[in-house]
Amino acid sequence: MLTARSISRAPLVVRGCSYHTPAAYLAFSKGFSSIERKEISRNLFTPTRHHNLHLTKVHQKPFPSTSLLQKPLLIDRRWFTTQPLICNQDDLFAKDLSVEEFDDAYKFLYAQHDHPRGPWVKVLQSAQQILAGQKMPRILVIASGPGEPAAMLATNLRNADIISAHSTAKCVEWASERFKKSGLSNVTPRFIPDSQNLDVFSDGSFDLVASCYGLANSPDPQQSLHEIYRVLKPGGTFLASVWEQLPADPGCDIILRHACIGPNPWHKTEDNVDAVGNFRCPVRTKRPMSLSKPHLFETMIEEAKFSLVLVTRDEYPLKLGNSKEKAFKALCLPIRSELQQLKAVDHYHPSDVAECFEDIINEGFMVKQLESGEMEVPYNVYKYVVARRSYEDEDLKKDIKHVKPTRNGSANVKKLTPIRPVDVKKDPVIFDTWIRMKPAASEKIANAVKKQIKLYRDKSDMKVLDVAPSPYAETAIEIASDHPNVSVDVTSRSMKVVESIREKVRSLGISNLNVKTLDSSHLSGFKDKTFDIVICSFGLTFLNSPEQALSELRRVLKPGGSLIISVWEDLCLSQLSDFIVDEMQATGSMEDFAVFDTFNGPDGVLHTLQPYAKPHALENLIVDSGFNLTRVDHETARILLSDANCSSDFGVNVATLPIRPFLQELEKSGENEHAFEGARKAFQTLMNDPSLVSYDKCGNAITTLPSRFKLVTATRRHEDSDGYLDNDKIHSSNQKGKKFFKFNEIPK
C-alpha cells in the first residue's frame, strides 16, 4: 500500500517521486486495481480545487512535467486513508556509516559460515578425505577473510602447510592475529592483491586450493580459475562454494536506490543507471550471487580444464543481530563502499534508507524477525563444488612415479616389475562389474526421461528405446510401469543381460516392454525415425566405435526427438583400492611393494572406463553426430557394494576394480599367488570403515564417497529430408558451408 505523511506542504513520497500537496489530500492506499496501482506508482500527483487528483507523466526528466494527461485518472476522496508512514522514526542507525561498525558487522557475519551445514565444515571434511596419508600437503585458501577456513584446516591438519591469502591488508592483519592467538604455526597469512594473478606461486605448488564465496568478487573469475589450475599439482583438488540464493541480496539494490534518490524525482540514463538530475547513482561493485546462474560455475570450472568430482547444495540461516544498527550494517555489507561514497558527496538520504530498511523487515521474507527480537536472513542456498586437476600429456612426460606410503612404514621396500598395459574391455569380470554399477544412477536418469515424456500431449503413440542397459533395466522398467501407453524397447548385445531382463519383465507382468539382442552400433532391427526418446546409460564406454553407435541412435530417432545419454566423470573407487592395498601390506598378506600409480595413469582401468571424463569430450561428440544440446547436468551417485541381487564377489570386484591388473600381475609373476584372496579379506575390514562404506535404509552397503556422472539431453535436428522444413526458405542442415558450433565453441 502507498501512504504519505500527513504534514501540510510535506512531500508526498511515492518511492522516488515527490510533489507538494496540502494536508487535505493525505494519501491513498486502497480502492484501486493492481493495474491502476502500477500506473499511479509511475506518475506524480497534482491537487485541484475539485478535491480530485490528476496524474501527470514524468517523461524521464529530472523534474516532473506540468502537462496533464488527456484522460486523467480521477481518484475519489473516499478512497483516501489517514494511515501515515512511520513518522518521527529513528533513523540514527542509517546515518552512521563508520568503518568500525561495518568491520564489526563483517566479522560477525563471516563467523556464521562455521555453521554445521556451512561450507567451512564441508571443506574440512573433503580435505581430510583427500589428503589422508600425505605427509606434508600444501594448501592455499583464497579469499580467507579474517582467517577462515584456513584456521579450521590448520587446527585439524597439523601436518599441512597452509597459506591464507586475501586481497585486503586489513583481513590479512586480522588473520595473523587469529593464528597467533590460536597458536597455529602451520598457517601463514599472505597479502594477494588479485586472485587473477598468482605469480607469487610457481606452477604445481599446492595439493589443494579452497575458496569460500571469494570468486564471486573477482572481476574475472574465469581467469582466477585458470590461475588456480596452474598452481595446483597434477591430480590436485579445488574446493569452492558460491551462493545460489540470497533472499536479502535484492534488499541491497533497494536500499542503494533510496539512499541515492531519496524523495527526489529520478530517471534512467541511456546505460540504464538511476540518476537524479545530472547525478548518476553509484553502481554496485560486489554481487555475491554473480555466479548463481544454473550450470554457470560448473561450465567455468570445465573451461579451466578441471574435472568435476562433486556438486552439492545446502542452506543455512545468517543472523543479523538484535539491534537495528548491527542488522543494517550486516545487510548492507555488499554496498558499504557505495553508501560511503554517497555520504562523502553529500548525496545520502538516511531517512529514506531507514524507512526502506523498516519495510524490508516488515515484509518478512528478505529479513525475518524472530520472537526473541533477533533478525536473520533465512533460506540462504549455496553450491559446493569439488573439482580436480587432471593429469595432462606434459605431466606424464615428466615420468614422475608417486610412491604409495604404506602403513607399516617398512624401510625394505621391494620394487615390482612395471605393469604391462592390458585391454580391460576384454576382461569379463570388469565388464560384468561395470554394467552392474549402472543402477546407482538409474533414478536420476529415469527422472530425466520422465521430464521429456511430460512434454508430449499424446503419449499413446510414444516409443522409447533403451540401449545397453544393466541386467536389471531399472530405467526402462520404471518408464514402462509408470506409462502403460508408452512402448519401450530394450536392446543389449549380451545374451546374459537380455535373458535377465526378460525374466524380470515376465515376473512383473509388464506388457509394453520388449527386449531384443542387438548391438547399439547396428540397430538393423528398427526402421528410421522410429523412437521419440532414446536412452544410452553408460553404454558408450565398451563400444569400439562410439561415433557409429551415435549415428545409429540418430537414425532411429525421430527429428526433434530426445537423446538422453550418461557417462561417468569420476568414479570414487581409488580410495577403496588404496585401503585394500594398505590393509594387505599391514596384515602381511602382501609384501611391502613400492606400488606405483601405474593403474591410475592413462592405461589404468579407471582412465579406460572414463573416456569422456575430459571436459566437453562427450558434448562435442554428440554435436558432431548431428544432435543439438539442450541440457547438461552433473549428478552424483553412490555405488552399491552388496545387496540381495549381488553376488558375494561383486563388492570385492568393485573395490578392486582400479587395481585388478596389479593383482593379476602379482599372481601371474609369482610374487603373490594369493593376491585376490588377500584382497577379499581386506575388503571385509573395509566394510567396517564408515568413511568409505555406508548403509542405506534397506541395509545395502554403498560407497560413502559419491561418484560423479554427466547426464546430457540432446535433440535430433530437423532437416529438409525430414519434410518438416520449407526448402525455399530454410537451407539444408547438411548443406556445405553450414556451421554448427561445438559445445566449447559456443559464444559466451
XYZ file of C-alpha atoms in Angstrom:
748
model
C 0.000 0.000 0.000
C 1.096 3.550 -0.685
C 0.787 6.095 2.095
C 2.087 9.599 2.779
C 2.955 11.746 5.744
C 0.025 13.903 6.940
C 2.046 17.118 7.200
C 0.961 20.333 5.450
C 3.023 21.045 2.317
C 5.137 17.949 3.089
C 6.462 15.798 0.251
C 4.139 13.053 -0.921
C 6.602 10.147 -1.268
C 5.883 7.556 -3.929
C 9.110 5.558 -3.960
C 11.435 8.009 -5.634
C 8.928 10.715 -6.682
C 7.593 13.669 -4.692
C 5.278 16.609 -5.114
C 3.948 19.186 -2.655
C 0.344 18.562 -1.680
C -1.906 20.082 1.016
C -2.659 18.123 4.161
C -6.273 17.680 2.976
C -5.014 15.138 0.489
C -3.362 12.812 2.903
C -2.636 9.638 0.976
C -4.176 6.741 -0.831
C -3.749 3.060 -0.191
C -6.714 1.078 -1.404
C -9.630 1.083 -3.723
C -7.598 0.576 -6.891
C -6.958 -2.437 -9.059
C -3.437 -3.767 -9.375
C -3.131 -2.216 -12.865
C -4.228 1.199 -11.545
C -1.793 0.994 -8.635
C 1.068 0.245 -11.003
C 0.089 3.216 -13.158
C -0.178 5.507 -10.138
C 3.253 4.497 -8.892
C 4.740 5.705 -12.180
C 3.124 9.157 -12.015
C 3.034 12.259 -9.836
C 0.078 13.871 -8.135
C -1.247 17.398 -8.770
C -4.028 18.766 -6.497
C -7.006 20.598 -7.963
C -9.792 22.685 -6.496
C -12.252 19.852 -7.192
C -10.653 17.762 -4.486
C -9.540 15.189 -7.030
C -6.047 14.104 -8.073
C -4.839 14.244 -11.664
C -1.825 12.179 -12.725
C 0.996 13.679 -14.755
C 3.818 11.907 -16.519
C 7.469 12.421 -15.591
C 8.660 11.572 -19.114
C 12.038 10.526 -17.655
C 13.031 14.140 -16.902
C 14.854 15.284 -13.771
C 11.701 17.175 -12.728
C 8.018 16.359 -13.353
C 6.208 17.798 -16.300
C 3.272 20.116 -15.639
C 1.285 18.822 -18.579
C -1.789 16.749 -17.776
C -2.910 13.527 -19.368
C -5.678 13.804 -21.925
C -7.821 11.467 -19.811
C -6.650 11.916 -16.237
C -7.421 9.191 -13.728
C -9.828 10.582 -11.074
C -9.419 9.386 -7.504
C -12.454 9.636 -5.231
C -11.726 11.190 -1.811
C -13.492 8.255 -0.138
C -10.571 6.083 -1.230
C -8.168 8.112 0.900
C -6.775 6.746 4.138
C -5.266 8.599 7.035
C -2.754 5.867 7.832
C 0.579 7.702 7.834
C 4.033 6.370 7.142
C 6.462 5.962 10.010
C 6.558 9.426 11.487
C 9.452 10.720 13.533
C 11.179 7.392 13.046
C 14.603 6.882 14.499
C 16.985 6.902 11.532
C 20.198 7.219 13.511
C 21.147 3.625 12.690
C 21.179 4.582 8.984
C 23.163 7.787 9.494
C 26.271 6.226 10.997
C 28.339 4.610 8.239
C 31.541 4.333 10.223
C 34.181 1.891 9.037
C 34.478 0.368 12.513
C 30.802 -0.636 12.654
C 30.936 -2.179 9.187
C 34.079 -4.109 10.172
C 32.375 -5.466 13.279
C 29.354 -6.486 11.200
C 31.639 -8.203 8.685
C 33.363 -10.254 11.386
C 30.006 -11.129 12.968
C 28.509 -12.276 9.663
C 31.644 -14.036 8.418
C 31.910 -16.174 11.548
C 28.487 -17.709 10.799
C 29.869 -19.676 7.854
C 31.064 -22.044 10.597
C 27.522 -23.441 10.585
C 27.333 -27.285 10.694
C 25.795 -27.146 7.226
C 28.092 -24.376 6.048
C 30.984 -24.536 3.551
C 33.841 -24.477 6.088
C 32.825 -27.844 7.526
C 32.492 -29.312 4.031
C 35.940 -28.016 3.073
C 37.454 -29.617 6.181
C 35.714 -32.946 5.578
C 36.797 -33.019 1.935
C 40.382 -32.078 2.798
C 40.621 -34.804 5.433
C 39.433 -37.438 2.952
C 41.531 -36.234 0.032
C 44.789 -35.587 1.890
C 44.680 -38.668 4.121
C 48.085 -40.349 4.167
C 50.048 -37.416 2.727
C 52.959 -36.311 4.889
C 53.248 -32.576 4.136
C 50.389 -31.445 1.894
C 50.357 -27.807 0.805
C 47.034 -25.940 0.919
C 46.118 -22.493 -0.444
C 42.983 -20.744 0.842
C 41.917 -17.848 -1.395
C 39.755 -15.010 -0.014
C 40.295 -16.328 3.500
C 38.952 -13.152 5.116
C 39.788 -12.975 8.833
C 41.443 -16.382 8.576
C 38.790 -18.997 7.816
C 38.559 -21.750 6.769
C 42.361 -21.648 6.925
C 42.383 -21.737 10.749
C 39.987 -24.704 10.812
C 42.177 -26.607 8.349
C 45.352 -25.763 10.274
C 43.811 -26.944 13.539
C 42.731 -30.315 12.161
C 45.577 -30.933 9.674
C 48.661 -30.265 11.758
C 50.976 -31.814 9.178
C 49.783 -29.467 6.398
C 51.495 -26.288 5.206
C 48.688 -23.744 4.695
C 48.690 -20.307 3.030
C 45.824 -17.969 3.993
C 45.524 -15.376 1.213
C 43.329 -12.284 0.958
C 43.176 -9.139 -1.161
C 42.920 -6.587 1.700
C 45.671 -5.822 4.176
C 43.114 -5.417 6.970
C 41.879 -9.000 6.639
C 45.432 -10.297 6.461
C 46.171 -8.492 9.743
C 43.051 -9.953 11.382
C 44.012 -13.431 10.180
C 47.542 -13.042 11.555
C 46.175 -12.082 14.976
C 43.780 -15.017 14.890
C 46.532 -17.524 14.075
C 48.811 -16.208 16.815
C 46.023 -16.272 19.383
C 45.202 -19.889 18.453
C 48.849 -20.948 18.472
C 48.770 -22.130 14.848
C 52.263 -22.326 13.394
C 51.415 -24.282 10.234
C 49.439 -21.482 8.549
C 50.858 -18.281 7.056
C 48.779 -15.185 6.187
C 49.651 -13.592 2.867
C 48.518 -10.499 1.010
C 47.485 -11.351 -2.566
C 46.097 -8.259 -4.330
C 44.380 -10.174 -7.098
C 43.334 -13.811 -7.436
C 43.596 -13.390 -11.196
C 47.367 -13.175 -10.838
C 49.011 -15.740 -8.567
C 52.511 -15.289 -9.976
C 53.941 -15.348 -6.450
C 53.348 -19.114 -6.573
C 55.067 -21.408 -9.051
C 53.289 -23.999 -11.176
C 52.094 -27.097 -9.346
C 52.726 -25.689 -5.858
C 49.671 -26.933 -3.952
C 47.876 -30.206 -3.325
C 44.618 -28.429 -2.519
C 43.129 -24.959 -3.129
C 39.963 -23.754 -1.368
C 37.798 -20.676 -1.858
C 34.560 -19.972 0.015
C 32.477 -17.313 -1.761
C 35.617 -15.469 -2.888
C 35.372 -15.982 -6.655
C 32.091 -14.041 -6.892
C 34.008 -10.852 -6.019
C 36.702 -11.415 -8.643
C 36.500 -9.068 -11.663
C 37.360 -12.033 -13.890
C 36.512 -15.323 -12.134
C 37.403 -17.328 -15.243
C 40.982 -16.033 -15.150
C 41.105 -16.758 -11.410
C 40.134 -20.367 -12.126
C 42.897 -20.648 -14.720
C 45.402 -19.401 -12.148
C 44.128 -21.844 -9.544
C 44.526 -24.644 -12.073
C 48.105 -23.548 -12.735
C 49.221 -23.514 -9.094
C 47.617 -26.908 -8.376
C 49.690 -30.053 -8.701
C 48.540 -32.588 -11.307
C 45.851 -34.562 -9.534
C 45.329 -31.724 -7.027
C 41.872 -30.749 -5.792
C 39.940 -27.476 -5.877
C 37.176 -26.868 -3.310
C 34.816 -23.923 -3.784
C 31.454 -22.584 -2.656
C 29.286 -19.972 -4.388
C 25.935 -18.510 -3.434
C 22.896 -19.722 -5.361
C 20.162 -17.972 -3.396
C 20.435 -14.964 -1.085
C 16.942 -13.614 -0.340
C 18.336 -10.438 1.205
C 20.568 -9.515 -1.746
C 17.775 -7.665 -3.636
C 17.357 -5.595 -0.473
C 20.798 -4.107 -1.107
C 19.646 -2.856 -4.513
C 16.510 -1.333 -2.981
C 18.431 0.376 -0.181
C 21.084 1.724 -2.545
C 18.437 3.232 -4.821
C 16.668 5.014 -1.959
C 19.961 6.102 -0.444
C 20.801 7.912 -3.666
C 17.376 9.094 -4.851
C 15.617 9.877 -1.587
C 12.401 11.859 -2.203
C 13.688 13.349 -5.475
C 12.395 12.704 -8.993
C 14.657 10.321 -10.854
C 15.155 8.836 -14.274
C 17.144 6.187 -16.103
C 20.211 7.076 -18.144
C 20.912 5.623 -21.564
C 23.007 2.858 -19.968
C 20.151 2.009 -17.555
C 21.644 3.665 -14.457
C 19.474 5.521 -11.922
C 20.062 9.244 -11.890
C 18.762 12.309 -10.061
C 19.145 15.267 -12.359
C 22.720 15.074 -13.587
C 23.903 12.930 -10.665
C 24.389 9.260 -11.506
C 23.773 6.803 -8.714
C 26.741 4.542 -7.967
C 26.621 1.040 -9.422
C 27.206 -1.994 -7.192
C 30.677 -3.487 -7.475
C 30.104 -6.553 -5.269
C 27.404 -9.049 -6.131
C 27.590 -12.252 -4.058
C 25.237 -14.020 -6.493
C 27.182 -13.222 -9.659
C 27.875 -16.955 -10.191
C 24.403 -18.207 -9.242
C 23.030 -18.949 -12.718
C 22.379 -22.676 -13.293
C 25.461 -24.564 -14.522
C 27.446 -21.313 -14.928
C 30.057 -22.126 -12.303
C 30.390 -25.755 -13.446
C 30.892 -24.612 -17.036
C 33.570 -22.128 -15.987
C 35.365 -24.828 -13.999
C 35.379 -27.121 -17.010
C 36.584 -24.259 -19.210
C 39.579 -24.038 -16.873
C 40.321 -27.745 -17.675
C 39.188 -29.067 -14.287
C 37.301 -32.330 -13.970
C 34.195 -32.009 -11.816
C 34.055 -34.501 -8.976
C 31.136 -33.357 -6.830
C 28.432 -30.685 -6.862
C 26.110 -30.437 -3.860
C 23.799 -27.810 -2.412
C 22.958 -26.857 1.134
C 21.483 -23.947 3.073
C 21.794 -22.259 6.432
C 20.461 -19.022 8.002
C 22.519 -15.888 8.593
C 21.912 -13.971 11.818
C 21.939 -10.174 11.666
C 21.764 -9.421 15.375
C 19.222 -7.969 17.810
C 19.753 -4.272 17.104
C 18.832 -2.316 14.005
C 22.319 -0.820 13.901
C 24.045 -4.189 13.604
C 21.391 -5.692 11.298
C 21.522 -2.717 8.951
C 25.322 -2.824 8.693
C 25.337 -6.593 8.143
C 22.698 -6.406 5.435
C 24.442 -3.548 3.624
C 27.933 -5.074 3.589
C 27.875 -5.655 -0.207
C 27.077 -1.939 -0.785
C 29.106 -0.374 2.018
C 31.515 1.363 -0.364
C 28.648 2.814 -2.439
C 26.856 4.148 0.662
C 30.051 5.724 1.953
C 30.633 7.240 -1.480
C 27.171 8.840 -1.419
C 27.768 10.238 2.045
C 31.130 11.674 1.016
C 29.490 13.720 -1.786
C 26.554 14.733 0.450
C 24.031 12.768 -1.601
C 22.994 10.264 1.066
C 19.381 10.188 2.361
C 19.386 8.350 5.714
C 15.668 8.898 6.431
C 14.618 7.185 3.228
C 17.143 4.412 3.830
C 15.793 3.857 7.344
C 12.235 3.747 6.041
C 13.263 1.295 3.328
C 15.037 -0.935 5.851
C 11.902 -0.946 8.034
C 9.862 -2.042 5.012
C 12.270 -4.916 4.364
C 11.957 -6.113 7.956
C 8.165 -5.774 7.989
C 7.905 -7.638 4.675
C 9.346 -10.700 6.432
C 10.901 -12.587 3.527
C 14.258 -10.973 2.926
C 14.842 -10.422 6.645
C 12.875 -12.324 9.253
C 12.468 -11.075 12.822
C 12.313 -13.901 15.343
C 10.256 -13.922 18.534
C 13.418 -13.204 20.500
C 13.829 -9.976 18.547
C 16.836 -11.248 16.647
C 16.833 -10.681 12.902
C 18.047 -13.296 10.427
C 18.133 -13.979 6.704
C 16.587 -17.424 6.018
C 16.851 -19.764 3.032
C 20.452 -18.974 2.012
C 21.381 -21.675 -0.512
C 24.943 -22.266 -1.700
C 26.608 -24.632 -4.138
C 29.634 -26.652 -3.027
C 31.933 -27.902 -5.786
C 34.837 -30.343 -5.734
C 36.993 -30.351 -8.865
C 40.286 -31.983 -9.730
C 43.166 -31.057 -11.971
C 43.664 -33.980 -14.314
C 46.999 -35.326 -15.465
C 47.888 -33.916 -18.863
C 50.281 -35.144 -21.522
C 53.047 -32.812 -20.370
C 52.642 -34.102 -16.815
C 53.027 -37.699 -17.934
C 56.145 -36.878 -19.971
C 57.903 -35.947 -16.754
C 57.755 -39.659 -15.812
C 57.109 -38.901 -12.164
C 56.363 -42.030 -10.170
C 54.392 -41.494 -6.994
C 55.184 -43.987 -4.239
C 52.222 -45.090 -2.175
C 53.010 -44.648 1.561
C 52.448 -47.899 3.468
C 51.053 -48.342 6.930
C 53.933 -50.341 8.365
C 56.488 -47.844 7.055
C 58.966 -50.598 6.223
C 62.340 -49.432 5.009
C 62.830 -52.633 2.988
C 60.708 -51.742 0.022
C 60.668 -54.271 -2.779
C 60.225 -52.980 -6.319
C 57.742 -54.605 -8.637
C 58.129 -55.046 -12.360
C 56.094 -52.334 -14.134
C 52.618 -53.494 -15.013
C 52.113 -54.182 -18.696
C 49.162 -52.387 -20.310
C 46.141 -54.650 -20.695
C 42.886 -54.307 -22.603
C 40.456 -54.009 -19.714
C 37.493 -54.073 -22.100
C 38.190 -57.750 -22.780
C 38.119 -58.712 -19.103
C 34.706 -60.353 -18.451
C 34.868 -59.583 -14.727
C 35.458 -55.880 -15.363
C 32.628 -55.817 -17.920
C 30.199 -57.579 -15.564
C 31.166 -55.305 -12.669
C 30.807 -52.266 -14.886
C 27.275 -52.991 -16.067
C 26.141 -53.862 -12.534
C 27.279 -50.424 -11.328
C 24.791 -48.678 -13.621
C 21.741 -48.938 -11.313
C 23.351 -46.394 -8.977
C 22.320 -43.639 -11.399
C 19.076 -45.155 -12.719
C 16.736 -42.983 -10.635
C 18.137 -39.695 -11.920
C 18.228 -40.975 -15.497
C 14.593 -42.098 -15.221
C 13.608 -38.655 -13.932
C 15.283 -37.053 -16.950
C 13.291 -39.346 -19.265
C 10.033 -38.552 -17.467
C 10.635 -34.820 -17.956
C 10.831 -35.400 -21.698
C 7.706 -37.575 -21.710
C 5.739 -34.813 -19.973
C 6.377 -32.562 -22.974
C 4.175 -34.804 -25.152
C 0.431 -34.236 -25.031
C -0.458 -37.527 -26.706
C 1.534 -40.367 -25.171
C -0.381 -43.207 -26.806
C 1.977 -43.491 -29.801
C 5.205 -42.725 -27.958
C 8.138 -45.084 -28.354
C 11.215 -45.215 -26.116
C 14.426 -47.129 -26.785
C 16.934 -48.057 -24.050
C 20.247 -49.373 -25.406
C 22.959 -51.188 -23.428
C 21.130 -51.233 -20.049
C 22.150 -53.045 -16.880
C 20.901 -56.599 -16.198
C 18.169 -55.061 -14.036
C 16.963 -52.481 -16.644
C 15.640 -50.235 -13.852
C 15.132 -47.190 -16.055
C 13.214 -48.995 -18.797
C 11.061 -50.932 -16.319
C 10.187 -47.782 -14.375
C 9.208 -45.922 -17.555
C 7.105 -48.857 -18.801
C 5.382 -49.257 -15.421
C 4.592 -45.556 -14.947
C 3.441 -45.047 -18.560
C 1.467 -48.083 -19.775
C 0.641 -46.326 -23.070
C 4.306 -45.820 -23.939
C 6.022 -48.584 -25.889
C 9.508 -49.341 -24.517
C 12.186 -51.345 -26.340
C 15.416 -52.564 -24.710
C 18.463 -53.835 -26.624
C 21.721 -55.400 -25.489
C 24.411 -57.410 -27.237
C 24.825 -59.641 -24.160
C 22.547 -62.683 -24.165
C 23.039 -62.965 -20.407
C 21.729 -59.424 -19.881
C 18.823 -59.974 -22.283
C 17.682 -63.155 -20.520
C 17.957 -61.469 -17.126
C 15.762 -58.556 -18.265
C 13.189 -60.854 -19.925
C 12.841 -62.894 -16.761
C 12.307 -59.785 -14.671
C 9.755 -58.352 -17.118
C 7.773 -61.625 -17.061
C 7.788 -61.694 -13.263
C 6.443 -58.128 -13.126
C 3.822 -58.745 -15.793
C 4.829 -55.749 -17.930
C 3.333 -55.983 -21.430
C 4.631 -52.766 -23.043
C 8.352 -53.623 -22.781
C 10.161 -55.627 -25.479
C 13.726 -56.956 -25.208
C 15.973 -57.678 -28.201
C 19.546 -58.855 -28.727
C 21.109 -56.071 -30.791
C 24.381 -54.188 -30.801
C 23.840 -50.457 -30.356
C 26.219 -49.868 -33.274
C 23.962 -51.928 -35.594
C 20.271 -51.402 -34.851
C 19.137 -53.037 -38.092
C 16.005 -54.355 -36.387
C 14.477 -50.846 -36.251
C 13.377 -48.557 -39.063
C 14.480 -44.956 -39.483
C 12.772 -42.292 -37.329
C 11.015 -44.799 -35.072
C 11.553 -43.563 -31.496
C 10.646 -40.369 -29.670
C 13.247 -40.882 -26.928
C 16.476 -42.885 -26.954
C 18.395 -43.670 -23.729
C 22.011 -44.742 -23.511
C 23.134 -45.204 -19.889
C 26.930 -45.501 -19.741
C 26.809 -47.580 -22.914
C 29.462 -45.773 -24.970
C 32.391 -46.988 -22.860
C 32.680 -50.550 -24.190
C 31.904 -49.708 -27.814
C 34.623 -49.952 -30.443
C 33.070 -47.116 -32.423
C 31.008 -44.626 -30.369
C 30.616 -42.481 -33.494
C 28.928 -45.368 -35.320
C 26.667 -46.009 -32.330
C 25.548 -42.358 -32.155
C 24.928 -42.408 -35.899
C 22.618 -45.405 -35.429
C 20.857 -43.781 -32.491
C 20.299 -40.681 -34.579
C 18.929 -42.775 -37.438
C 16.237 -44.484 -35.357
C 15.339 -41.249 -33.516
C 12.584 -39.053 -34.883
C 13.502 -35.498 -35.920
C 13.101 -33.398 -32.813
C 13.278 -36.486 -30.613
C 15.405 -36.579 -27.472
C 18.623 -38.455 -26.794
C 19.451 -38.962 -23.092
C 22.969 -40.217 -22.547
C 25.140 -40.596 -19.437
C 28.846 -41.217 -18.803
C 30.921 -41.493 -15.653
C 33.067 -38.452 -14.924
C 34.761 -39.580 -11.744
C 34.434 -42.944 -10.045
C 35.409 -42.711 -6.388
C 36.890 -46.207 -6.280
C 40.576 -45.343 -5.855
C 40.033 -44.759 -2.133
C 38.644 -48.282 -1.785
C 41.505 -49.914 -3.676
C 44.084 -47.844 -1.768
C 42.607 -49.074 1.515
C 42.792 -52.688 0.334
C 46.462 -52.346 -0.670
C 47.321 -50.748 2.679
C 45.425 -53.414 4.587
C 47.111 -56.244 2.677
C 50.534 -54.770 3.427
C 49.706 -54.105 7.069
C 48.472 -57.664 7.668
C 51.413 -59.207 5.820
C 49.296 -60.855 3.124
C 51.345 -58.921 0.589
C 54.966 -57.858 0.718
C 55.769 -54.188 1.042
C 55.990 -53.271 -2.603
C 56.551 -49.807 -3.969
C 53.122 -49.519 -5.510
C 53.349 -47.100 -8.379
C 50.345 -45.231 -9.705
C 50.554 -47.125 -12.966
C 46.945 -48.243 -12.615
C 45.864 -44.603 -12.194
C 47.619 -43.420 -15.353
C 46.361 -43.266 -18.959
C 46.472 -47.061 -19.268
C 44.739 -47.675 -15.952
C 41.326 -49.231 -15.512
C 39.515 -46.106 -14.328
C 41.018 -43.984 -17.080
C 39.883 -46.521 -19.674
C 36.386 -46.752 -18.210
C 36.008 -42.954 -18.139
C 36.869 -41.964 -21.727
C 34.628 -38.894 -21.591
C 35.777 -37.502 -18.255
C 37.670 -34.709 -20.007
C 35.539 -31.514 -20.166
C 33.270 -31.253 -23.241
C 34.513 -34.537 -24.744
C 31.015 -36.052 -24.750
C 29.275 -32.822 -25.737
C 31.482 -32.337 -28.789
C 30.982 -35.958 -29.837
C 27.195 -35.578 -29.610
C 27.178 -32.326 -31.598
C 29.441 -33.831 -34.269
C 26.938 -36.690 -34.606
C 24.116 -34.358 -35.663
C 22.423 -33.524 -32.357
C 21.658 -30.236 -30.645
C 22.498 -29.990 -26.952
C 19.613 -28.910 -24.734
C 20.837 -29.694 -21.224
C 23.975 -30.885 -19.430
C 23.679 -31.964 -15.775
C 26.413 -33.088 -13.411
C 24.952 -35.626 -10.998
C 26.280 -37.888 -8.251
C 25.568 -41.476 -7.249
C 26.830 -43.888 -4.614
C 27.927 -47.264 -5.932
C 26.214 -50.334 -4.492
C 28.601 -52.826 -2.886
C 26.247 -55.519 -1.654
C 22.550 -56.400 -1.673
C 20.317 -59.370 -2.348
C 20.802 -59.153 -6.130
C 24.608 -59.011 -5.998
C 26.952 -61.978 -5.862
C 29.287 -62.324 -2.898
C 32.256 -61.214 -5.012
C 30.559 -58.162 -6.538
C 31.639 -55.761 -3.790
C 35.197 -57.092 -3.926
C 35.251 -56.638 -7.699
C 34.040 -53.039 -7.364
C 36.580 -52.153 -4.669
C 39.485 -53.782 -6.543
C 38.464 -52.519 -9.983
C 41.281 -49.905 -10.219
C 43.983 -52.394 -9.125
C 42.741 -55.548 -10.832
C 45.633 -55.602 -13.377
C 48.048 -55.077 -10.472
C 46.649 -58.058 -8.554
C 46.659 -60.168 -11.708
C 50.322 -59.291 -12.277
C 51.181 -60.298 -8.702
C 49.643 -63.741 -9.166
C 50.991 -64.237 -12.672
C 54.558 -63.275 -11.757
C 54.529 -65.467 -8.665
C 55.165 -62.527 -6.332
C 51.889 -63.241 -4.541
C 49.899 -66.262 -5.674
C 47.012 -65.408 -3.329
C 46.659 -61.703 -4.134
C 42.909 -61.829 -4.786
C 42.302 -63.895 -1.647
C 44.161 -61.297 0.393
C 42.069 -58.584 -1.268
C 38.846 -60.354 -0.218
C 39.978 -60.441 3.410
C 40.947 -56.766 3.273
C 37.521 -55.991 1.812
C 35.841 -57.370 4.953
C 37.801 -54.838 7.024
C 36.892 -52.135 4.505
C 33.187 -52.793 5.069
C 33.562 -51.646 8.681
C 35.118 -48.269 7.788
C 32.310 -45.646 7.796
C 34.460 -43.131 5.931
C 34.420 -45.440 2.897
C 31.307 -47.637 3.259
C 27.813 -46.639 4.415
C 24.494 -48.470 4.651
C 21.175 -47.259 3.302
C 17.737 -47.737 4.877
C 17.427 -51.213 3.373
C 20.748 -52.320 4.825
C 22.548 -52.308 1.476
C 26.231 -51.370 1.547
C 27.088 -48.341 -0.603
C 30.167 -46.175 -1.054
C 30.293 -43.226 1.315
C 32.012 -41.065 -1.278
C 29.746 -40.277 -4.242
C 30.813 -40.915 -7.816
C 30.090 -38.285 -10.415
C 28.423 -38.738 -13.783
C 27.336 -36.437 -16.581
C 23.760 -36.556 -17.871
C 23.273 -34.983 -21.306
C 19.986 -34.331 -23.096
C 20.117 -33.608 -26.831
C 17.674 -33.493 -29.738
C 17.941 -34.649 -33.314
C 17.985 -31.724 -35.709
C 15.232 -31.222 -38.248
C 16.456 -31.461 -41.825
C 14.997 -30.836 -45.271
C 14.811 -34.548 -45.942
C 12.548 -34.956 -42.924
C 9.818 -32.986 -44.681
C 9.419 -30.529 -41.809
C 11.276 -27.600 -43.333
C 10.484 -25.332 -46.277
C 13.133 -25.899 -48.916
C 12.558 -22.442 -50.398
C 13.169 -20.600 -47.124
C 15.465 -22.748 -44.995
C 18.791 -24.176 -46.092
C 19.510 -27.817 -45.535
C 21.337 -28.612 -42.303
C 23.827 -30.763 -44.207
C 24.400 -28.134 -46.869
C 28.018 -27.170 -47.498
C 29.090 -24.141 -45.522
C 26.542 -24.780 -42.768
C 28.387 -24.448 -39.463
C 27.244 -25.929 -36.160
C 29.059 -24.778 -33.055
C 30.640 -27.359 -30.845
C 29.934 -27.081 -27.133
C 33.248 -25.379 -26.343
C 32.882 -23.037 -29.335
C 29.528 -21.585 -28.360
C 29.997 -17.803 -27.990
C 29.790 -16.791 -24.355
